[in-house]
Every structure is written in C-alpha cells, then in structure tokens.
Coordinates of C-alpha atoms and ligand atoms in Angstrom, one line a residue:
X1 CA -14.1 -34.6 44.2
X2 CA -16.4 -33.3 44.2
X3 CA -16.2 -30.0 42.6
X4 CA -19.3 -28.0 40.9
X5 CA -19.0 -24.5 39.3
X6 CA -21.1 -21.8 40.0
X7 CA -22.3 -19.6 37.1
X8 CA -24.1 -16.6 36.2
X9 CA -26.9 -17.7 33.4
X10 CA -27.9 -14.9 32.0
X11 CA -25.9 -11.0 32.1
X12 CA -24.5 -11.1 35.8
X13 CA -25.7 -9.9 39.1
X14 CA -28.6 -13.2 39.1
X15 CA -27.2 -13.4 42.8
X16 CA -24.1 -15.9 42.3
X17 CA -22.7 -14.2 45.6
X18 CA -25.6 -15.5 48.4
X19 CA -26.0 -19.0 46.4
X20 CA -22.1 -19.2 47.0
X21 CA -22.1 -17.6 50.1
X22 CA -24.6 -20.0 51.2
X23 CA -22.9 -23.0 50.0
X24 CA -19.4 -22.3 51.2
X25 CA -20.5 -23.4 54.5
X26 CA -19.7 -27.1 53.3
X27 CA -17.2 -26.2 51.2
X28 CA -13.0 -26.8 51.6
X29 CA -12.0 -24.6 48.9
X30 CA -13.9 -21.8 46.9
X31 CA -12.1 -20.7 44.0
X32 CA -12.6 -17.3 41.5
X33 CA -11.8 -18.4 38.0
X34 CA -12.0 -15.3 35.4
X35 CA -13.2 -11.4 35.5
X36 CA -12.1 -9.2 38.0
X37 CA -13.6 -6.7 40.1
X38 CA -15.7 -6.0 37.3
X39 CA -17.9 -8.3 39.7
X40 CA -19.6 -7.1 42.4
X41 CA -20.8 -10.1 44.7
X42 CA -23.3 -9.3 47.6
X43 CA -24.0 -11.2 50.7
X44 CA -26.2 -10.2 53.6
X45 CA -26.1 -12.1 56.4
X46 CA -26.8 -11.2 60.1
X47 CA -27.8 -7.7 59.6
X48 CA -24.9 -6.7 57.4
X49 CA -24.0 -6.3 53.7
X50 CA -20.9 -7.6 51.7
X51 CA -19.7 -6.7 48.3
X52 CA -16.9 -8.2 47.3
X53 CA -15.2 -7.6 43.8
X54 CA -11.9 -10.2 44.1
X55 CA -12.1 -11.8 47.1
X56 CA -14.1 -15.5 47.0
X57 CA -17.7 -15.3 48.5
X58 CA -16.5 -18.0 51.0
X59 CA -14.8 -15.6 53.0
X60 CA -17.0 -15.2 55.9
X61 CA -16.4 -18.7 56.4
X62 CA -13.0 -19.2 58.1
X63 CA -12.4 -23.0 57.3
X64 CA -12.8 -22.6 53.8
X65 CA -10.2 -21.7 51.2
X66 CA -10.9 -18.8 49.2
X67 CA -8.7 -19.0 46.0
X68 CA -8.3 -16.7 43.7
X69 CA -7.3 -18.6 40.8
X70 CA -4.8 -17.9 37.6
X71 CA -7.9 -17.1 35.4
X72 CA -8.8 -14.2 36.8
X73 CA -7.4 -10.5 36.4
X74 CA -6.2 -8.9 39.6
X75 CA -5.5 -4.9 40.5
X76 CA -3.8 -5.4 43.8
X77 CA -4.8 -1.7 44.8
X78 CA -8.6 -2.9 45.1
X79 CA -7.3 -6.1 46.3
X80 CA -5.2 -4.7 49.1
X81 CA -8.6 -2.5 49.9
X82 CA -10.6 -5.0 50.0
X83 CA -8.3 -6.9 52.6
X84 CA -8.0 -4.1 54.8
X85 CA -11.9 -3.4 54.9
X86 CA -12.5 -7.4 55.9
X87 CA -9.9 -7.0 58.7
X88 CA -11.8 -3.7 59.9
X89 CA -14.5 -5.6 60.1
X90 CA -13.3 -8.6 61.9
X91 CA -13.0 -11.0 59.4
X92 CA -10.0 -13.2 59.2
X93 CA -8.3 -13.5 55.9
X94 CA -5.6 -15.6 56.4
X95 CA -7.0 -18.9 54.5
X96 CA -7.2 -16.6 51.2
X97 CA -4.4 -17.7 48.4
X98 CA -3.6 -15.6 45.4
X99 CA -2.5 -17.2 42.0
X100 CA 1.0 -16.8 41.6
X101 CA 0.5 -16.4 37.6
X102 CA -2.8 -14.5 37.8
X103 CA -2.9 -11.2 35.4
X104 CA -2.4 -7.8 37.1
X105 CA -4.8 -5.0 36.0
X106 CA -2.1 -2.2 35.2
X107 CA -2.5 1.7 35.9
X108 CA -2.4 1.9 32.0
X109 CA -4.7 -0.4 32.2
X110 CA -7.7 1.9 33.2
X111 CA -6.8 4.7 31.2
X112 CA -7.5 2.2 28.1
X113 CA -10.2 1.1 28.9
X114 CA -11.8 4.6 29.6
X115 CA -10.3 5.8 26.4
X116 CA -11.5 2.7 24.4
X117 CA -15.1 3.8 25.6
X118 CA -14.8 7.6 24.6
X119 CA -13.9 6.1 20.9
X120 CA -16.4 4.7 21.0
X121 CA -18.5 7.4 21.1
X122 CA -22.4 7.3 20.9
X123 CA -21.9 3.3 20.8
X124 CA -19.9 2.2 23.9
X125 CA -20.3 -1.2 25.4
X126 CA -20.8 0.6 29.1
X127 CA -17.5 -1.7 30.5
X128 CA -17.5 -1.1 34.1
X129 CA -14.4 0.9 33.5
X130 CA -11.8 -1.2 35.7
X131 CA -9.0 -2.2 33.1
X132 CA -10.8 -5.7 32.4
X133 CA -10.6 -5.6 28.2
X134 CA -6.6 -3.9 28.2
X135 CA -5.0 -6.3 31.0
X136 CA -6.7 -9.4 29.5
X137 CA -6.1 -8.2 25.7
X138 CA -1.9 -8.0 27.2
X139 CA -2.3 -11.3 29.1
X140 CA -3.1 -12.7 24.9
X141 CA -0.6 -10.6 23.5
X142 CA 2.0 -11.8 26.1
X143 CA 2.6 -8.6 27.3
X144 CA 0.9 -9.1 30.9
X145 CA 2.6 -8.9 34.2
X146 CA 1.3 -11.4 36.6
X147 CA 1.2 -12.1 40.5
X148 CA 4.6 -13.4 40.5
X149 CA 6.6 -10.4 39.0
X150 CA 5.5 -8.8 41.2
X151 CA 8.1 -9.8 43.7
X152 CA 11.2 -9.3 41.6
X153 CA 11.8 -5.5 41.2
X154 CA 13.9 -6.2 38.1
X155 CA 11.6 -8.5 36.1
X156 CA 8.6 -6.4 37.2
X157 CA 10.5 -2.9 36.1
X158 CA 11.7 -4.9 32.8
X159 CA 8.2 -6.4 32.1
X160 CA 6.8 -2.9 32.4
X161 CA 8.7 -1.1 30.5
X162 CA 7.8 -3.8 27.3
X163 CA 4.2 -3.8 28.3
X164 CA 4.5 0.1 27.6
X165 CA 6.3 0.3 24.4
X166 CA 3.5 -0.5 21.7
X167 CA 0.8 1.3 23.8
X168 CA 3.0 5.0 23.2
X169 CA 0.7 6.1 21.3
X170 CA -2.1 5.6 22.7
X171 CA -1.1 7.0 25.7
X172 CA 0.4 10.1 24.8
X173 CA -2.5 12.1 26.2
X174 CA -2.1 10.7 29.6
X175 CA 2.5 10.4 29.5
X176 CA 2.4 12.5 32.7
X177 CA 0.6 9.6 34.6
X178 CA 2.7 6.9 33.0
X179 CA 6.0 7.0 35.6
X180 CA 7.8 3.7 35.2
X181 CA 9.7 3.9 37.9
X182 CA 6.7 4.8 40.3
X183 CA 4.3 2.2 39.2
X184 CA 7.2 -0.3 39.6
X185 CA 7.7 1.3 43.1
X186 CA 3.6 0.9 43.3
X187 CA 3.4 -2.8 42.2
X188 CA 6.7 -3.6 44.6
X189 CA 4.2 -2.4 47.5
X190 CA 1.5 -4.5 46.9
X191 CA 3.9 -7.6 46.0
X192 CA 4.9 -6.9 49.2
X193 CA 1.6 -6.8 51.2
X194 CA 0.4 -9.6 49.2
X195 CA 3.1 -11.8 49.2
X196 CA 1.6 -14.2 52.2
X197 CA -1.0 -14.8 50.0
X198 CA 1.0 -15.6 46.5
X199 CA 0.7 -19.1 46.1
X200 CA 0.3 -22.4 43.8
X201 CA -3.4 -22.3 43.9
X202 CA -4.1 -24.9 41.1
X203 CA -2.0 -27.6 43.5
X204 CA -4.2 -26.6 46.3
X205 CA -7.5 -27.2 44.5
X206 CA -5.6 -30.6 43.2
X207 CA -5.0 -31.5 47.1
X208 CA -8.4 -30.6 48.0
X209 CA -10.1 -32.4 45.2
X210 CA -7.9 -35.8 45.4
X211 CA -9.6 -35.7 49.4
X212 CA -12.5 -35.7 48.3
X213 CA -13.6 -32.3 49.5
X214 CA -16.1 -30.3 48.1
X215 CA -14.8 -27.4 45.8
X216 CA -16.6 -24.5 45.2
X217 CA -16.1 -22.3 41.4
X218 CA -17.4 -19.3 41.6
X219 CA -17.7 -17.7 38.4
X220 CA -18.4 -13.8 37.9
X221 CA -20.3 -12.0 35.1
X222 CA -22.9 -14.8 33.3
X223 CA -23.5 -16.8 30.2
X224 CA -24.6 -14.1 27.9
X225 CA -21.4 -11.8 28.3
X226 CA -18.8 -14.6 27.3
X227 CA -16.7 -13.2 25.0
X228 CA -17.2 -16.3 22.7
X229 CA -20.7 -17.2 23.6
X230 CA -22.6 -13.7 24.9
X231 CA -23.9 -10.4 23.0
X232 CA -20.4 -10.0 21.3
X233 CA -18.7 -7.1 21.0
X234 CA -21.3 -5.9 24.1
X235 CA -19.6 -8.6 26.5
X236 CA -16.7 -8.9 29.4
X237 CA -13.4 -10.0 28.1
X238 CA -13.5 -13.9 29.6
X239 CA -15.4 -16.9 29.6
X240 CA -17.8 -16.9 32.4
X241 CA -19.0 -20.1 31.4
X242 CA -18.5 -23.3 33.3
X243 CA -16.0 -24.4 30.8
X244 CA -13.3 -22.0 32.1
X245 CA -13.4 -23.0 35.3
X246 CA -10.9 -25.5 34.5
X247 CA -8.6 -23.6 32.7
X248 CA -8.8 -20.5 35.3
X249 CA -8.6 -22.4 38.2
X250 CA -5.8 -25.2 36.9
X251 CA -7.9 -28.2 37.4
X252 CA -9.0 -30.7 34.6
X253 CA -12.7 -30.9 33.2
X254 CA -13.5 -34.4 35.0
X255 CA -13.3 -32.4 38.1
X256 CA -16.4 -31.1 37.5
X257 CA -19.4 -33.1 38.8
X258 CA -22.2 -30.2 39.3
X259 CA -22.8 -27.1 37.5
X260 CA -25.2 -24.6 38.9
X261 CA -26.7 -21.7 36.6
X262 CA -28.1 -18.9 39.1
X263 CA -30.9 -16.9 37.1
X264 CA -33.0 -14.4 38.5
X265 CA -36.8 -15.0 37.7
X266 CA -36.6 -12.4 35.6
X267 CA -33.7 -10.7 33.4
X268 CA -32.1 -7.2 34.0
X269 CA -28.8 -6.2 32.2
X270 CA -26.4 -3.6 32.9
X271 CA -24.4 -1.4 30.1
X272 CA -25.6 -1.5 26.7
X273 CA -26.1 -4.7 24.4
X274 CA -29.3 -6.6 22.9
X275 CA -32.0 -7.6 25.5
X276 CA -34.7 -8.9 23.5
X277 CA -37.0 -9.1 26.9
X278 CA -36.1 -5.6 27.7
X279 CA -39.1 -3.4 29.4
X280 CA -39.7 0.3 29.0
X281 CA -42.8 0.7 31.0
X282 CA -44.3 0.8 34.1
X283 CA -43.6 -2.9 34.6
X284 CA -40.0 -2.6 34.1
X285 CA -39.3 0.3 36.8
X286 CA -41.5 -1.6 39.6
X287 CA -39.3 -4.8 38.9
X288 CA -35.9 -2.4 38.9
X289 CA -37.4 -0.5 42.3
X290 CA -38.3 -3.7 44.1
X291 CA -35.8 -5.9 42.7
X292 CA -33.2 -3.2 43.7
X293 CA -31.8 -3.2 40.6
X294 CA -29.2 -0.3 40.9
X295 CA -25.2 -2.2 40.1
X296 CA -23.4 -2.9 43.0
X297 CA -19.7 -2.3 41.3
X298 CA -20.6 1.2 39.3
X299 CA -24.2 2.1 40.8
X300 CA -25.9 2.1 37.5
X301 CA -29.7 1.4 37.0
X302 CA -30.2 -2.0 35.6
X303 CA -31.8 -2.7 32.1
X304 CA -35.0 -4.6 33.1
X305 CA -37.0 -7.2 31.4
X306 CA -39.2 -10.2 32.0
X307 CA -37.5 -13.8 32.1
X308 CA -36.0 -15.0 29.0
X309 CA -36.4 -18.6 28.6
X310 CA -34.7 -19.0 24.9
X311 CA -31.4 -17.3 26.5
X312 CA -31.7 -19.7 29.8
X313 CA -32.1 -22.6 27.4
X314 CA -28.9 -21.4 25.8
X315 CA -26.9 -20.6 29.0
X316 CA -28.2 -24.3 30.1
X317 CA -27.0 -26.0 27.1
X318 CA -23.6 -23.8 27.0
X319 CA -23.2 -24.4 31.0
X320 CA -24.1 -28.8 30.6
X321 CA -26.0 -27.2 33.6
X322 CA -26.8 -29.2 36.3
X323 CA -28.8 -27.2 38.8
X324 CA -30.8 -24.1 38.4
X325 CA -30.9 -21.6 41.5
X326 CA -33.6 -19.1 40.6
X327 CA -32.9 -15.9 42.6
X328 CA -35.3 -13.1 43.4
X329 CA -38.4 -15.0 43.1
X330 CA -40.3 -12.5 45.7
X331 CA -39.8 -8.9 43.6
X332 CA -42.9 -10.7 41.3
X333 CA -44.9 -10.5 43.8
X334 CA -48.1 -8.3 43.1
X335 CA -47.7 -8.8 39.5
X336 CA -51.4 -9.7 38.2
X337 CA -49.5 -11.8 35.0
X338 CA -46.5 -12.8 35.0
X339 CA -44.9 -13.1 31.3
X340 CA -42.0 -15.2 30.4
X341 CA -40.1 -15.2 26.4
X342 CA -40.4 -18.4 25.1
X343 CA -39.8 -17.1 21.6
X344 CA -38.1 -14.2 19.5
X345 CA -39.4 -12.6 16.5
X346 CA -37.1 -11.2 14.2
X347 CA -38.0 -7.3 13.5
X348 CA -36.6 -7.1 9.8
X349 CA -38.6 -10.3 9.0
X350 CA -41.9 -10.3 11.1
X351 CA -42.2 -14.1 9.6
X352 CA -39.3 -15.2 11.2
X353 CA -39.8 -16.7 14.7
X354 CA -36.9 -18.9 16.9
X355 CA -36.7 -20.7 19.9
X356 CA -33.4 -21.2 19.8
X357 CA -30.8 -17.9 20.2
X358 CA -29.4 -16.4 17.2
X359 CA -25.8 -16.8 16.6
X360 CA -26.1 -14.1 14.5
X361 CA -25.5 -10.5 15.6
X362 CA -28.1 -8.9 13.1
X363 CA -30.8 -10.9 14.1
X364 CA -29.9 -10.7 17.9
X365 CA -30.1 -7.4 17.7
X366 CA -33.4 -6.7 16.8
X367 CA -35.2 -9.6 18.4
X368 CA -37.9 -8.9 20.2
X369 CA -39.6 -11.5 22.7
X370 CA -43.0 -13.6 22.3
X371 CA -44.4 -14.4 25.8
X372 CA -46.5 -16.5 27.6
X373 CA -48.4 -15.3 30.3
X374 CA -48.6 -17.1 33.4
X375 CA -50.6 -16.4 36.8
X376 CA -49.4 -13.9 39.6
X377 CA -49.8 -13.9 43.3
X378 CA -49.6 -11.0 45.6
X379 CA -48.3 -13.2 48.8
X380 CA -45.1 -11.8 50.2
X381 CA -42.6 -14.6 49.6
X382 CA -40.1 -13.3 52.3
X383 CA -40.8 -15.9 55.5
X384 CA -41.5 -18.7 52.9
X385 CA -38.9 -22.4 54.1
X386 CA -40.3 -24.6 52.0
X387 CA -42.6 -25.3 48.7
X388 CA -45.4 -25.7 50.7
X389 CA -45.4 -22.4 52.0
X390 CA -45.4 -20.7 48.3
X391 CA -48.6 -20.0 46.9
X392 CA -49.7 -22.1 44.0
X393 CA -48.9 -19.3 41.0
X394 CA -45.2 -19.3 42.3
X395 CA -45.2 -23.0 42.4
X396 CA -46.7 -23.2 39.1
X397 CA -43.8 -20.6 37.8
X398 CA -41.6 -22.9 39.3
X399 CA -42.4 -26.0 37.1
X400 CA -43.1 -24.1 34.0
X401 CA -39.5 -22.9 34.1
X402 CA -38.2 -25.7 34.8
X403 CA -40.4 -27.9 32.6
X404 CA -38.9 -24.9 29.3
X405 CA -35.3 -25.1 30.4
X406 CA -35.3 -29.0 30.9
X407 CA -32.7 -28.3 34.0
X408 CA -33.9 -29.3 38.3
X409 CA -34.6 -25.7 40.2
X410 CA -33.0 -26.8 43.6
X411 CA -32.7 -23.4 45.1
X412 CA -35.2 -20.9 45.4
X413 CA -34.3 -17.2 46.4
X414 CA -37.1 -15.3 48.4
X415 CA -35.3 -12.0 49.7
X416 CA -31.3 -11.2 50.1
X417 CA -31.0 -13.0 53.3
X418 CA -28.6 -15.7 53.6
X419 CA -31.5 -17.4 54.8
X420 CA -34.2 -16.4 53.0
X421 CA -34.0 -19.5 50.4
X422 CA -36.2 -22.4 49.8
X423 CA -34.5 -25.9 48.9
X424 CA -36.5 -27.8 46.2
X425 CA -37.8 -31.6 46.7
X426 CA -35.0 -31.8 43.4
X427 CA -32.1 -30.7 45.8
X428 CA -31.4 -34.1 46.6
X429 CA -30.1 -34.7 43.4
X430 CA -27.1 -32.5 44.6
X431 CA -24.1 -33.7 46.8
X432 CA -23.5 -30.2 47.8
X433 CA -27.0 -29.1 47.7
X434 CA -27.9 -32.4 50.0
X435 CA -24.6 -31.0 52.2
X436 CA -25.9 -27.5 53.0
X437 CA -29.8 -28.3 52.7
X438 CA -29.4 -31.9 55.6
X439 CA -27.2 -29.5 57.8
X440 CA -30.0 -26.9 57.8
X441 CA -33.0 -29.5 58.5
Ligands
GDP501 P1 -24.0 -11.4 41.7 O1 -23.1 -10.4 41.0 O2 -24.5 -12.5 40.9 O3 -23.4 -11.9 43.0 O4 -25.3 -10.5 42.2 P2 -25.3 -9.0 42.8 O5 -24.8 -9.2 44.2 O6 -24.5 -8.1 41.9 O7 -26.8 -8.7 42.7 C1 -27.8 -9.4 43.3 C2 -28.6 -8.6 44.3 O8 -29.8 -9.3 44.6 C3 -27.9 -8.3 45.6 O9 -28.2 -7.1 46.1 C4 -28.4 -9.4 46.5 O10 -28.4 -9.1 47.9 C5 -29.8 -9.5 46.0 N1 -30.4 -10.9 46.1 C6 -29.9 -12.1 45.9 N2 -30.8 -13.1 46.0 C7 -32.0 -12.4 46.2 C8 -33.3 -12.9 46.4 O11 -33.6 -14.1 46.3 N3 -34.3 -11.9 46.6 C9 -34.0 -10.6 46.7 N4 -35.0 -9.7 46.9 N5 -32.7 -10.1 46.6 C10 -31.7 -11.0 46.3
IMO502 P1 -21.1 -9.9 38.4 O1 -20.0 -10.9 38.6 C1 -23.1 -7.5 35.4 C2 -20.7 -5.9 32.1 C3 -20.5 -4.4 32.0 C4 -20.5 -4.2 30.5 C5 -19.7 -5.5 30.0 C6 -18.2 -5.3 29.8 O2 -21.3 -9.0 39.5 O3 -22.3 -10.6 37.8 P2 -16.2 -5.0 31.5 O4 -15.9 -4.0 32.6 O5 -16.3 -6.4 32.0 O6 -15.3 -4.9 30.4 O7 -17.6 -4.6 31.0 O8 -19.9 -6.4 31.1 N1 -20.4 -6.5 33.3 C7 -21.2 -7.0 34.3 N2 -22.6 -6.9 34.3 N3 -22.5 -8.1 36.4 C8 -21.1 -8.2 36.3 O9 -20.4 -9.0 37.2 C9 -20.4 -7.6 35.3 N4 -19.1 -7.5 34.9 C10 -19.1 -6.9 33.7 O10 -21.6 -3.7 32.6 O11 -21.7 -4.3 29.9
MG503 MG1 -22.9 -8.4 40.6

C-alpha cells in the first residue's frame, strides 16, 4: 500500500500521460493494466516530447518499475520499437517487466480490424486500427497467444495455427500474408528480444504493495469508451475503468486506496460515437487549434466540445473517484463565456430533460447538452504555481466543477510541461498527491 489508479474520465487523451509522468517520481512501481497501443501517452519534460503507446509513463524515471501488466494487449513489433527509440535516446529500460500472460496483438490481428471497419461501411467506429477488438475478442474465445508462448517455438507454432482455423474465411482475401511458419519465425524474434523483460508482474506489484510502496495504475483510453460502461458499440475493447485495474494488473480490489479521474476542462473525442457537448462552430476549432487537439497515436483531428458535467458525474460514480486532475485549463483562455453541460435534452422528446447519463443507446444518441454559462478570463495561465496566481473566473470554474461532480480537483494542468501544474489546497487529502506536491515545495 498504497496503490491508486489512474484513469481517463471522459474519451481518452484528458492527459493521463503528464499526471502520471508527474507522479511516478514517488512512485516504486507503475503498472499498464488494459488497451494497447491504441494509447498514445505524452510527456514533455525538459525541452522534449514523449509518446509512448505500451511502455508505462514512469519510464523516464529509472527507480521506478514500469509494468506492463496481464490486462493489457501487446504487439511486440511496436513494443520492440518502442524500446529501441528509448535506448536512442538515452533512456534506460532495464527496470521495465512484461506480463508473462499478457495477450499478443497478432499480424491477423490488424488485417481484422481494418476489415471489420470497411464492413462497416458508412458507420465505422473509427478504431485506431492496431488489432485492439480481434486480439482481445481471441483472448475471450481462448484462442489468444500470450507473452509466454512466445518462448516455446512448438506451443507458439501450435497455438497459431488453432488461432487461424475459424478466422479462414475471413481471411481469404489477405492468405498470401498469412505464412505460419514466418509469423511463428516473427513472434520467436521478439520472444527472444523481450524475454529479459517476461516476467511475473502481478507478484511484483504484490512485493511492492505488501512494502508499503506507492503503486502507480495507469489506465489508457477513459470512462466513456468501456466496453461495458462507454458509447457501446463506439468504444475500445477493455475496461478502462478503475475497476480493471485489479484484474489487469493481478492485484486484489483492497489494494486500491486512491482513484484519480484526469478530465480536460473541456471534452474532445476522437473516432465516431455520441458527444452530446459536441461543437461545430467557431468555438469548437479555436479550442481544437489551441488545445492541440490533433491524436497523438493516428493524427486525427479531435471531436471538440465544451465540458460535460453529466458524463464526469458518471465517470466519477463509475471510477468511486477519488481525485480529479483537470488538465488543459489554459486553452480557455480568451473565451468571453465559458459554458459547461449540466443537462441533456433528448431530441425525439424535447420534454425530456436528464442529469443523469442515459443507459440507453437511443436516447444517448441524440442528446444534446443544456449549459450554464460561467465567466471567462483572457490571463495566460502558463507561469501560474499556485491558486493565487489564477485569475478569479478560473478559480470560480474551479469550484463550480468541483462543487457539480461532488469529487476534490487536486491537480490543475496549465500547459504540457511537466511543470506547468498547480496543486490544489484539496491535495493534501492525497498520500501520493502530498508525496510529489511536499517534494516540490
Ligand atoms: P493521454 O492519452 O491521456 O495521456 O493524453 P494525450 O497525450 O493523448 O493528449 C494530451 C495532450 O495534451 C498532450 O499533447 C499533452 O502534452 C497535452 N497536455 C497535457 N496536459 C496539458 C495541459 O494542462 N495544458 C496543455 N496546454 N496541454 C496539456
Ligand atoms: P489514450 O490512452 C482516445 C478510440 C478510437 C475509437 C475507439 C475504438 O491515448 O487516451 P480501438 O482502436 O481501441 O478499437 O478504437 O476508441 N480510442 C481512443 N481515443 N484516446 C485513446 O487512448 C484511445 N484508444 C482508443 O479512436 O473511437
Ligand atoms: Mg492519448
């Protein structure tokens, strides 16, 4: 103990990377738990960006553990790359363990996925494309191949070959790329070049927990594209919710004490799916050009919108949150009004009006947002430390969210910066928040 999760509260990219990043500095262990490199986790720090898809956000730190835990589903190509490009750049990656019984992401994989989009047709879910649905879909049918068989050339050919036998069909189109032998040659490789990593990750978090250390979860994706709890079917194929830390990391649910949500302080999507909060107007580019909002894994514009508070009520209750870390609190600067949802009217029945989110799909769908409008400032947040220094409107933001969602802001992001963050009087309600925030004071 103690161990708090990290979690996306709305649809990904809120800026669980730098709240991690940030964090890990106290940390012993930092552990992935679910997705794959689906996510796309940015920290800049001392001049220079990092995007990392598999690897832990606590990497740059080289006494902590970066785990990447049984929950989450691996391509060891991208894996392997990503290795290589940390060692280029001088950053040691000895301390990072692999989950012996993590899924693989299969060659086969990708070509599913891309063909389960183009059947889609005119109504795709926009996946990022990287095998995420089809290796996790195999890892249920219990036709995956994990870390492990990866280092037996005659259970990983065997495994293979039965992962490939109901999928015939659908891959005829593509039989010239499906080579058993040379994908089990392939997968061999990488066992090979990964195999100083392989390990029983679950005991490791047990060793760290049990000595009291803190233990980081990092989650990927958010709240809103859980495949039981999100936009279903426009979601990712895992539980990004704090719930499945447990299970994808191989600890037990007591071993939670803290559960940050990270939100921006507004709302953007990426790929297609409701967004009742969605903007089509001027307002919505000027938050996508200063927020950046372009994806860091495919490149694609991000959906825009202004701050939802019925879905961050949702991903609170969902999450038992603990914390909020509202990221990106400086792109509303030089807004005159700021608006924020605090409602949802239902477009087939103008009369019906909900504060809660709809658990059903019809209604989700064409929900549209009923705002309050709250005070801007023009300040540039950038240099801003502490509370004092924001102006009054952000301060007032501050407490109005936090007053709707019923959950402590503790962390405040003003620009990407590793140290461009403002701790909250409420931080001291956090043993890691009190960790990171007395060592920076
Ligand atoms: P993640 O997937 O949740 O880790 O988020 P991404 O890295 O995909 O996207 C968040 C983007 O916002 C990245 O480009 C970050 O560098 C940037 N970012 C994070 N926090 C802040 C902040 O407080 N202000 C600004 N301006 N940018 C931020
Ligand atoms: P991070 O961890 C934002 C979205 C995709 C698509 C849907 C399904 O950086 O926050 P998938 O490839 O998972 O089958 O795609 O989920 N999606 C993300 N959106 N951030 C992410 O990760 C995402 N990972 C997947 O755009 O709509
Ligand atoms: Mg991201």
């Amino acid at each position: 103990m103690p161990g708090t999760v990290i979690v996306g509260a709305q649809w990904g990219d809120e800026g669980k990377g730098k709240v991690i990043d940030l964090l890990a500095e106290r940390a012993d262990a930092v552990i992935r738990f679910q997705g794959g490199n689906n996510a796309g986790h940015t920290i800049v720090h001392g001049g220079q960006t990092w995007k990392f898809h598999l690897i832990p956000s606590g990497i740059l730190y080289p006494g902590t553990t970066c785990v990447i835990g049984n929950g989450v589903v691996v391509d060891p190509g991208v894996l392997c790359g990503e290795i290589e490009d940390l060692r280029a750049r001088g950053v040691d990656v000895g301390n990072l363990k692999l989950s012996a019984n993590a899924h693989l992401i299969m060659p086969y994989h990708l070509l599913l996925d891309q063909e389960g989009e183009q059947k889609l047709g005119k109504n795709p879910i926009g996946t990022t494309r990287r095998g995420i649905g089809p290796a996790y879909a195999d890892k249920a049918a219990r036709l995956g191949i994990r870390v492990q068989d990866m280092l037996d050339e005659r259970i990983l050919k065997k495994k293979i070959a039965a992962a490939l036998e109901p999928k015939r069909q659908l891959l005829r189109p593509y039989a010239r790329e499906i080579d058993l032998q040379a994908i089990t040659e392939q997968y061999l490789t990488y066992g090979h070049r990964l195999e100083q990593h392989i390990a029983d990750t679950a005991a490791i978090a047990w060793r760290a927990l049990d000595e009291g250390k803190h233990v980081l979860f990092e989650g990927a994706q958010g709240a809103l594209l859980d495949i039981d709890h999100g936009t279903y079917p426009f979601v990712t194929s895992s539980n990004p919710v704090a719930g499945a830390a447990a299970v994808g990391a191989g600890v037990g649910p007591k071993d939670i004490d803290e559960v940050w949500g990270v939100s921006k302080a507004y709302t953007t999507r990426v790929g297609a799916g409701p967004f009742p909060t969605e903007l089509h107007d001027d307002a919505g580019e000027e938050i996508r050009q200063r927020g950046h909002e372009f994806g860091t894994t495919t490149g694609r514009a991000r959906r825009t919108g202004w701050l939802d508070l019925v879905a961050l009520r949702y991903a609170a209750r969902l999450n038992s949150l603990t914390a909020i870390s509202l990221t990106k609190l400086d792109v509303l600067s030089g807004f005159d009004r700021i608006k924020v949802c605090t409602r949802y009217r239902g477009a087939l029945d103008e009369d019906f009006v909900t504060d809660t989110f709809p658990y059903h799909q019809s209604v989700l769908h064409h929900a549209t947002g009923e705002y309050e409008e709250l005070q801007g400032w023009t300040e540039d947040l950038g240099e801003c430390r502490s509370e004092s220094d924001l102006p009054q409107a952000a301060r007032d933001y501050l407490a109005y969210v936090e007053e709707a969602v019923g959950v402590p802001i503790v962390m405040v992001g003003v620009g990407p910066g590793r140290e461009q963050i403002v701790w909250t009087e409420r931080a001291s309600g956090s043993a890691i928040a009190g960790a990171v925030a007395g060592a920076a004071t």
